[in-house]
Amino acid sequence: MPSCILSDLDTRAGPGVIVECNRPDLPALVARAALSISQAGYNTVAELLMTRTPSVVVPFEGGIETEHCWRADLLAERGHLEAVPEADWTPNHLDRAMQAALVQGRRSPGGIRLDGSARSAAILRDMADSR
């Protein structure tokens, strides 16, 4: 995110609102948050699901990448988070999504496996053992 946009968001944020671009301790911070508003990247969404934090995602829709939109739409349809397309990112629409996420509260990942690294290691171990 360009620093001018980050600075503008920080200036507009109200009391108690933290605007940050990137943090190494993001999972711990998100786990303590009442609400997260994020883009819909793979790692971010995995962290949101693991922490069960009420969430609104605004998927990145630029360029040829569409995976943010697919991920956000599927998870919103299944009730895991609220998604606001970039085209609908108005104060009113964002407010409705935030309120809906807060009403839903902390949600279970409901059948989504969040142990990808451990599972990948086990598969590789099994493959190595079979040789």
Backbone as a ProteinNet text record, in pm:
[ID]
protein_1_A
[PRIMARY]
MPSCILSDLDTRAGPGVIVECNRPDLPALVARAALSISQAGYNTVAELLMTRTPSVVVPFEGGIETEHCWRADLLAERGHLEAVPEADWTPNHLDRAMQAALVQGRRSPGGIRLDGSARSAAILRDMADSR
[TERTIARY]
85.6	0	90.5	66.2	146.1	133.9	244	245.8	147.1	119.5	23.7	-117	-153.4	-285.8	-291.8	-186.2	-181.8	-191.9	-121.1	-124.6	-264.5	-328.8	-464.1	-563.4	-553.6	-641.6	-619.4	-493.1	-461.2	-517.2	-509.9	-562.7	-713.9	-781.2	-927.7	-981.5	-898.6	-943.6	-983.9	-1085.7	-1133.7	-1058.1	-1097.7	-1032.3	-1046.1	-939.1	-941.5	-922.5	-904.1	-885.7	-736.8	-685.4	-544.6	-536.2	-460.8	-441.1	-294.8	-271.6	-135.2	-129.3	-15.9	0.9	44.1	139.4	191.4	255	233	292.2	331.5	448.8	488	402.8	343.4	260.1	111.3	80.4	-59	-153.8	-120.5	-216.2	-253.1	-156	-185	-268.6	-239.6	-315.7	-460.1	-477.4	-611.6	-690.4	-623.3	-691.7	-752.5	-692.4	-742.2	-838.8	-855.2	-938.4	-1087.2	-1167.3	-1312.4	-1361.7	-1289.1	-1328.3	-1204.9	-1193.8	-1085.3	-1144.4	-1085.7	-1118.8	-990.2	-991.3	-869.3	-899.7	-791.9	-810.4	-828.7	-837.6	-871.1	-759.6	-635.2	-522.6	-526.5	-457.7	-459.8	-419.1	-301.1	-251.6	-342.6	-387.9	-475.6	-603.1	-666.1	-791.3	-768.2	-656.9	-626.4	-613.5	-546.1	-531.5	-666.9	-752.8	-885.8	-965.9	-958.2	-1030.4	-974.6	-842	-780.2	-816	-819.3	-847.2	-996	-1077.9	-1224.3	-1270.5	-1189.8	-1222.2	-1330.1	-1433.6	-1533.4	-1461.7	-1496.2	-1416.3	-1499.1	-1446.2	-1495.1	-1374.5	-1389.7	-1280.8	-1325.7	-1231.6	-1251.6	-1149.2	-1192.2	-1095.8	-1033.4	-904.3	-832.7	-888.6	-929.1	-990.8	-911.7	-792	-713.3	-637	-603.9	-520.8	-590.7	-510.2	-565.1	-595.3	-553.7	-580.1	-727.1	-786.8	-926.8	-943	-832.7	-843.4	-894.2	-865.7	-918.4	-1071.2	-1127.9	-1274.4	-1334.9	-1276.8	-1329.4	-1328.1	-1216	-1201.2	-1302.3	-1310.5	-1402.6	-1546.6	-1584	-1722.7	-1759.6	-1671.8	-1700.7	-1712.9	-1621.2	-1625.7	-1743.9	-1782.2	-1900	-2027	-2036.4	-2153	-2169.1	-2058.2	-2061	-2067.5	-2079.1	-2099.2	-1976.1	-1856.6	-1734	-1690.9	-1734.1	-1695.4	-1789.8	-1773.7	-1850.3	-1756.3	-1805.4	-1723.5	-1788.9	-1706.8	-1753.1	-1669.2	-1729.2	-1653.2	-1604.1	-1487.4	-1432.4	-1534.1	-1612.9	-1710.4	-1818.7	-1842.6	-1946.2	-1888.3	-1762.3	-1695.1	-1731.9	-1852.8	-1901.3	-1910.9	-1912.7	-1926.2	-2048.4	-2161.7	-2283.1	-2270.4	-2218.1	-2204.2	-2103.1	-1992.1	-1892.3	-1948.9	-2026.7	-2088.4	-2182.7	-2265	-2356.5	-2278.4	-2170	-2089.8	-2023.7	-1974.9	-1912.9	-2014.3	-2132.1	-2236	-2275	-2288.1	-2323.6	-2214.8	-2087.7	-1977.5	-1978.3	-2004.2	-2006.3	-2124.2	-2239.7	-2356.6	-2327.9	-2262.9	-2229.9	-2128.6	-2039	-1938.5	-1832.2	-1763.9	-1655.2	-1714.2	-1669.2	-1725.8	-1627.5	-1681.2	-1599.9	-1558.6	-1437.7	-1398.6	-1477.2	-1561.6	-1658	-1610.2	-1519.8	-1478.9	-1363.7	-1319.7	-1205.8	-1078.9	-995.8	-870.3	-771.1	-715.6	-619.9	-482.2	-456.9	-330.3	-247	-247.6	-182.1	-34.6	39.8	183.8	210.5	139.7	159.4	116.8	6.4	-42.8	54.4	108.3	205.8	330.5	377.7	495.5	468.8	350.7	316.1	312.9	258.4	252.8	394	479.8	617.6	693.6	667.9	730.4	685.6	556	503.5	563.4	576.8	635.5	782.4	856	997	1011.6	924.4	928.8	896.2	811.4	770.3	877.8	978.3	1087.3	1187.7
-116.4	0	123.1	216.4	339.2	414.8	473.4	541.5	657.4	723.3	834.8	785.7	666.1	610	568.8	504.2	464	585.9	692	815.3	877.4	876.5	932.2	851.4	718.8	633.6	659	671.2	695.3	829.3	930.1	1062.6	1058.5	980.6	973.6	882.4	792.6	696	767.4	715.1	773.7	720.2	765.9	719.4	568.1	505.5	361.7	277.7	341.4	268.1	267	149.1	134.2	100	177.4	152	114.9	-7.8	-53.1	-133.4	-126.5	-196.9	-341.9	-363.3	-497.3	-507.3	-620.2	-643.1	-788.5	-816.2	-956	-1028.7	-955	-1016.4	-1007.3	-999.8	-982	-1088	-1217.7	-1316.1	-1289.6	-1254.6	-1226.7	-1100.5	-1000.8	-876.1	-899.5	-973.7	-1003.1	-1085.5	-1176.8	-1260.7	-1177.2	-1062.9	-976.3	-870.3	-857.6	-751.7	-784.5	-681.3	-698.8	-722.5	-667.3	-676.9	-654.3	-727.8	-706.9	-669	-567.8	-530.7	-547.4	-638.5	-675.8	-701.4	-722.4	-774.9	-925.5	-997.6	-1140.1	-1229	-1195.5	-1280.6	-1412.3	-1509.5	-1644	-1643.2	-1586.4	-1589.1	-1510.6	-1395.5	-1313.6	-1388.5	-1447.5	-1519.7	-1640.9	-1711.2	-1824.8	-1777.8	-1665.1	-1611.1	-1570	-1511.4	-1472.5	-1595.4	-1701.7	-1824.9	-1889	-1890	-1951.2	-1875.1	-1743.3	-1663.7	-1649	-1680.6	-1670.3	-1527	-1430.3	-1289.5	-1245.6	-1174.5	-1119.8	-1037.6	-1063.4	-1007.8	-957.1	-850.4	-798.6	-799.4	-857.1	-853.7	-775.7	-701.8	-628.5	-688.1	-782.7	-852.2	-758.8	-778.6	-705.8	-750.4	-656.9	-692.3	-644	-591.7	-538.4	-644.4	-615	-704	-831.8	-934.3	-1061.4	-1158.8	-1124.9	-1213.7	-1206.5	-1322.7	-1327.7	-1409.6	-1464.5	-1554.2	-1484.7	-1356.5	-1285.5	-1288.1	-1258.8	-1254.9	-1392.8	-1495.1	-1631.2	-1669.3	-1644.7	-1682.2	-1607.7	-1476.7	-1395	-1437.2	-1457.2	-1494.8	-1629.9	-1729.2	-1862.6	-1859.6	-1789.4	-1785.1	-1703.5	-1599.3	-1520.6	-1603.5	-1677.6	-1763	-1867.4	-1912.6	-2016.1	-1957.9	-1825.1	-1761.3	-1742	-1748.8	-1735.1	-1590.1	-1502.8	-1362.3	-1281.2	-1150.7	-1061.8	-1013.3	-1007.3	-960.7	-838.1	-739.3	-617	-599.3	-616	-594.8	-450.1	-430.9	-296	-198.2	-242.8	-154.8	-107	-183.1	-149.4	-89.7	-53.4	-6.5	137.4	154.4	285.4	282.7	398.9	398.8	320.4	335.9	265.3	114.3	71.5	-72.8	-132.9	-62.5	-111.3	-115.9	-15.7	-12.9	-131.7	-159.8	-275.5	-406.1	-420.4	-541.6	-551.9	-440.4	-440.6	-478.7	-421.3	-453.8	-601.3	-653.6	-795.5	-885.5	-850.9	-931.3	-929.1	-812.8	-802.2	-877.9	-876.1	-949.6	-1099.9	-1146.8	-1289.1	-1331.9	-1241.3	-1273.3	-1367.3	-1429.7	-1521.1	-1647.7	-1679.1	-1790.9	-1907.5	-2025.1	-2145.1	-2160.2	-2212.3	-2235.7	-2347.8	-2414.9	-2510.6	-2603.3	-2694	-2794.8	-2753.9	-2629.7	-2588.1	-2631.2	-2707.7	-2753.3	-2638.7	-2613.7	-2504.7	-2556.3	-2683.3	-2745	-2779	-2690.4	-2716.5	-2748.8	-2676	-2702.2	-2838.3	-2870.3	-3000.3	-3113.7	-3093.7	-3196.1	-3214.4	-3104.3	-3112.5	-3186.9	-3156.5	-3226	-3375.8	-3412.9	-3554.5	-3624.3	-3558.3	-3616.5	-3635.8	-3536.1	-3547.4	-3657.8	-3670.2	-3777.5	-3914.4	-3927.3	-4054.4	-4085.4	-3983.9	-4003.9	-4047.6	-3983.4	-4017	-4158.8	-4195.6	-4328.4	-4437.7	-4409.1	-4509.3	-4532.4	-4447.9	-4466.4	-4552.3
0	0	0	-90.7	-92.5	40.1	84.2	214.1	218.9	105.3	106.2	138.5	91.5	122	268	316.3	456.4	547.3	513.2	592.3	591.2	474.5	463.7	548	540.9	622	771	810.6	950.1	997.1	911	943.9	961.3	878	881.4	991.4	1040.4	1141.1	1269.4	1330.3	1455.1	1575.1	1693.3	1816.1	1832	1874	1897	1772.2	1656.1	1530.8	1498	1469	1433.7	1285.2	1210.3	1068.3	1048.4	1001.6	978.3	850.5	784.1	657.8	679.1	767.1	787.3	926.3	991.3	1123.7	1136.2	1192.1	1208.8	1313.1	1404.7	1508.9	1476.2	1347.7	1305.7	1361.3	1357.6	1411.6	1557.7	1639.9	1781.3	1795.1	1714.3	1717.5	1673.6	1566.2	1515.1	1616.5	1684.2	1783.4	1895.6	1925.4	2033.2	1982.9	1852.7	1795.1	1807.2	1820.9	1820.3	1678	1578.7	1438.1	1352.5	1244	1148.7	1014.1	950.8	813.3	734.8	637.8	567.5	421	343.6	210.2	226	116.1	125.7	74.3	108.9	72	148.3	95.8	153.9	301.4	330.4	468.5	561.8	517.7	601.7	635.6	535.2	558.7	648.6	630	717.1	862.2	882.7	1018.4	1076.3	994.1	1041	1082.7	1003.8	1036.5	1162.8	1176.7	1295.6	1422.6	1414.9	1534.7	1560.4	1458.1	1468.8	1493.9	1457.1	1477.7	1380.5	1428.1	1335.3	1228.1	1101.3	993.2	876.4	817.6	690.3	598.1	480.6	383.5	260.9	206	81.1	-15.3	-99.3	-184.5	-288.1	-312	-416.1	-550.1	-633	-760.6	-880.6	-858.4	-969.1	-1044.9	-1168.2	-1248.4	-1287.5	-1311.9	-1359.6	-1246.8	-1125.3	-1013.1	-972.7	-955.6	-912.4	-785.7	-734.9	-620.1	-495.4	-476.6	-359.8	-362.7	-479.1	-492.7	-471.1	-530.9	-513	-366.2	-300.6	-160.2	-74	-93.5	-13.6	-36	-161.9	-192.6	-132	-146.8	-91.8	60.5	125.7	271.9	322.2	250.1	288.7	270.8	159.5	135.5	245.7	300.7	405.3	546.2	555.4	684.6	769.8	710.5	787.9	807.8	718.1	724.6	637.5	640.4	553.8	443.3	321.2	208.7	146	115.7	50	-76	-193.9	-317.5	-325.9	-390.6	-404.2	-461.4	-558.8	-622.9	-526.5	-421.1	-321.8	-194.3	-197.2	-76.7	-46.8	5.1	48.2	200.2	264.4	410.2	458.5	391.5	434.7	418.4	305.5	281.8	379.6	399.6	494.5	635.6	672.8	806.3	824.6	722.8	732.3	748.8	673.8	683.8	820.9	872.2	1004.7	1111.6	1103.2	1201.9	1193.2	1071.6	1054.6	1112.2	1089.6	1142.7	1295.2	1353.2	1498.9	1559.7	1492.4	1541.2	1538.2	1430.8	1420.1	1525.8	1562.8	1664.1	1612.2	1703.2	1666.4	1606.2	1486.2	1411	1403.6	1408.5	1393	1247.3	1220.9	1082.1	1016.5	1091.2	1037.7	928.6	960.4	863.6	773.6	780.7	699.5	772.3	703.7	763.9	765.7	881	898	939.6	908.2	945.9	823.2	725.8	597.6	607.4	689.2	696.7	761.6	867	932	838.8	769.4	676.1	559.6	505.9	396.3	441	563.1	615.8	628.3	673.1	687.8	551.4	453.2	317.7	263.8	281.6	233.7	306.8	438.9	516.5	463.2	438.6	384.4	248.6	165.3	31.2	43.5	133.5	152.6	208.5	303.2	363	262.9	164.3	67.5	-38.3	-44	-142.6	-83.5
[MASK]
+++++++++++++++++++++++++++++++++++++++++++++++++++++++++++++++++++++++++++++++++++++++++++++++++++++++++++++++++++++++++++++++++++

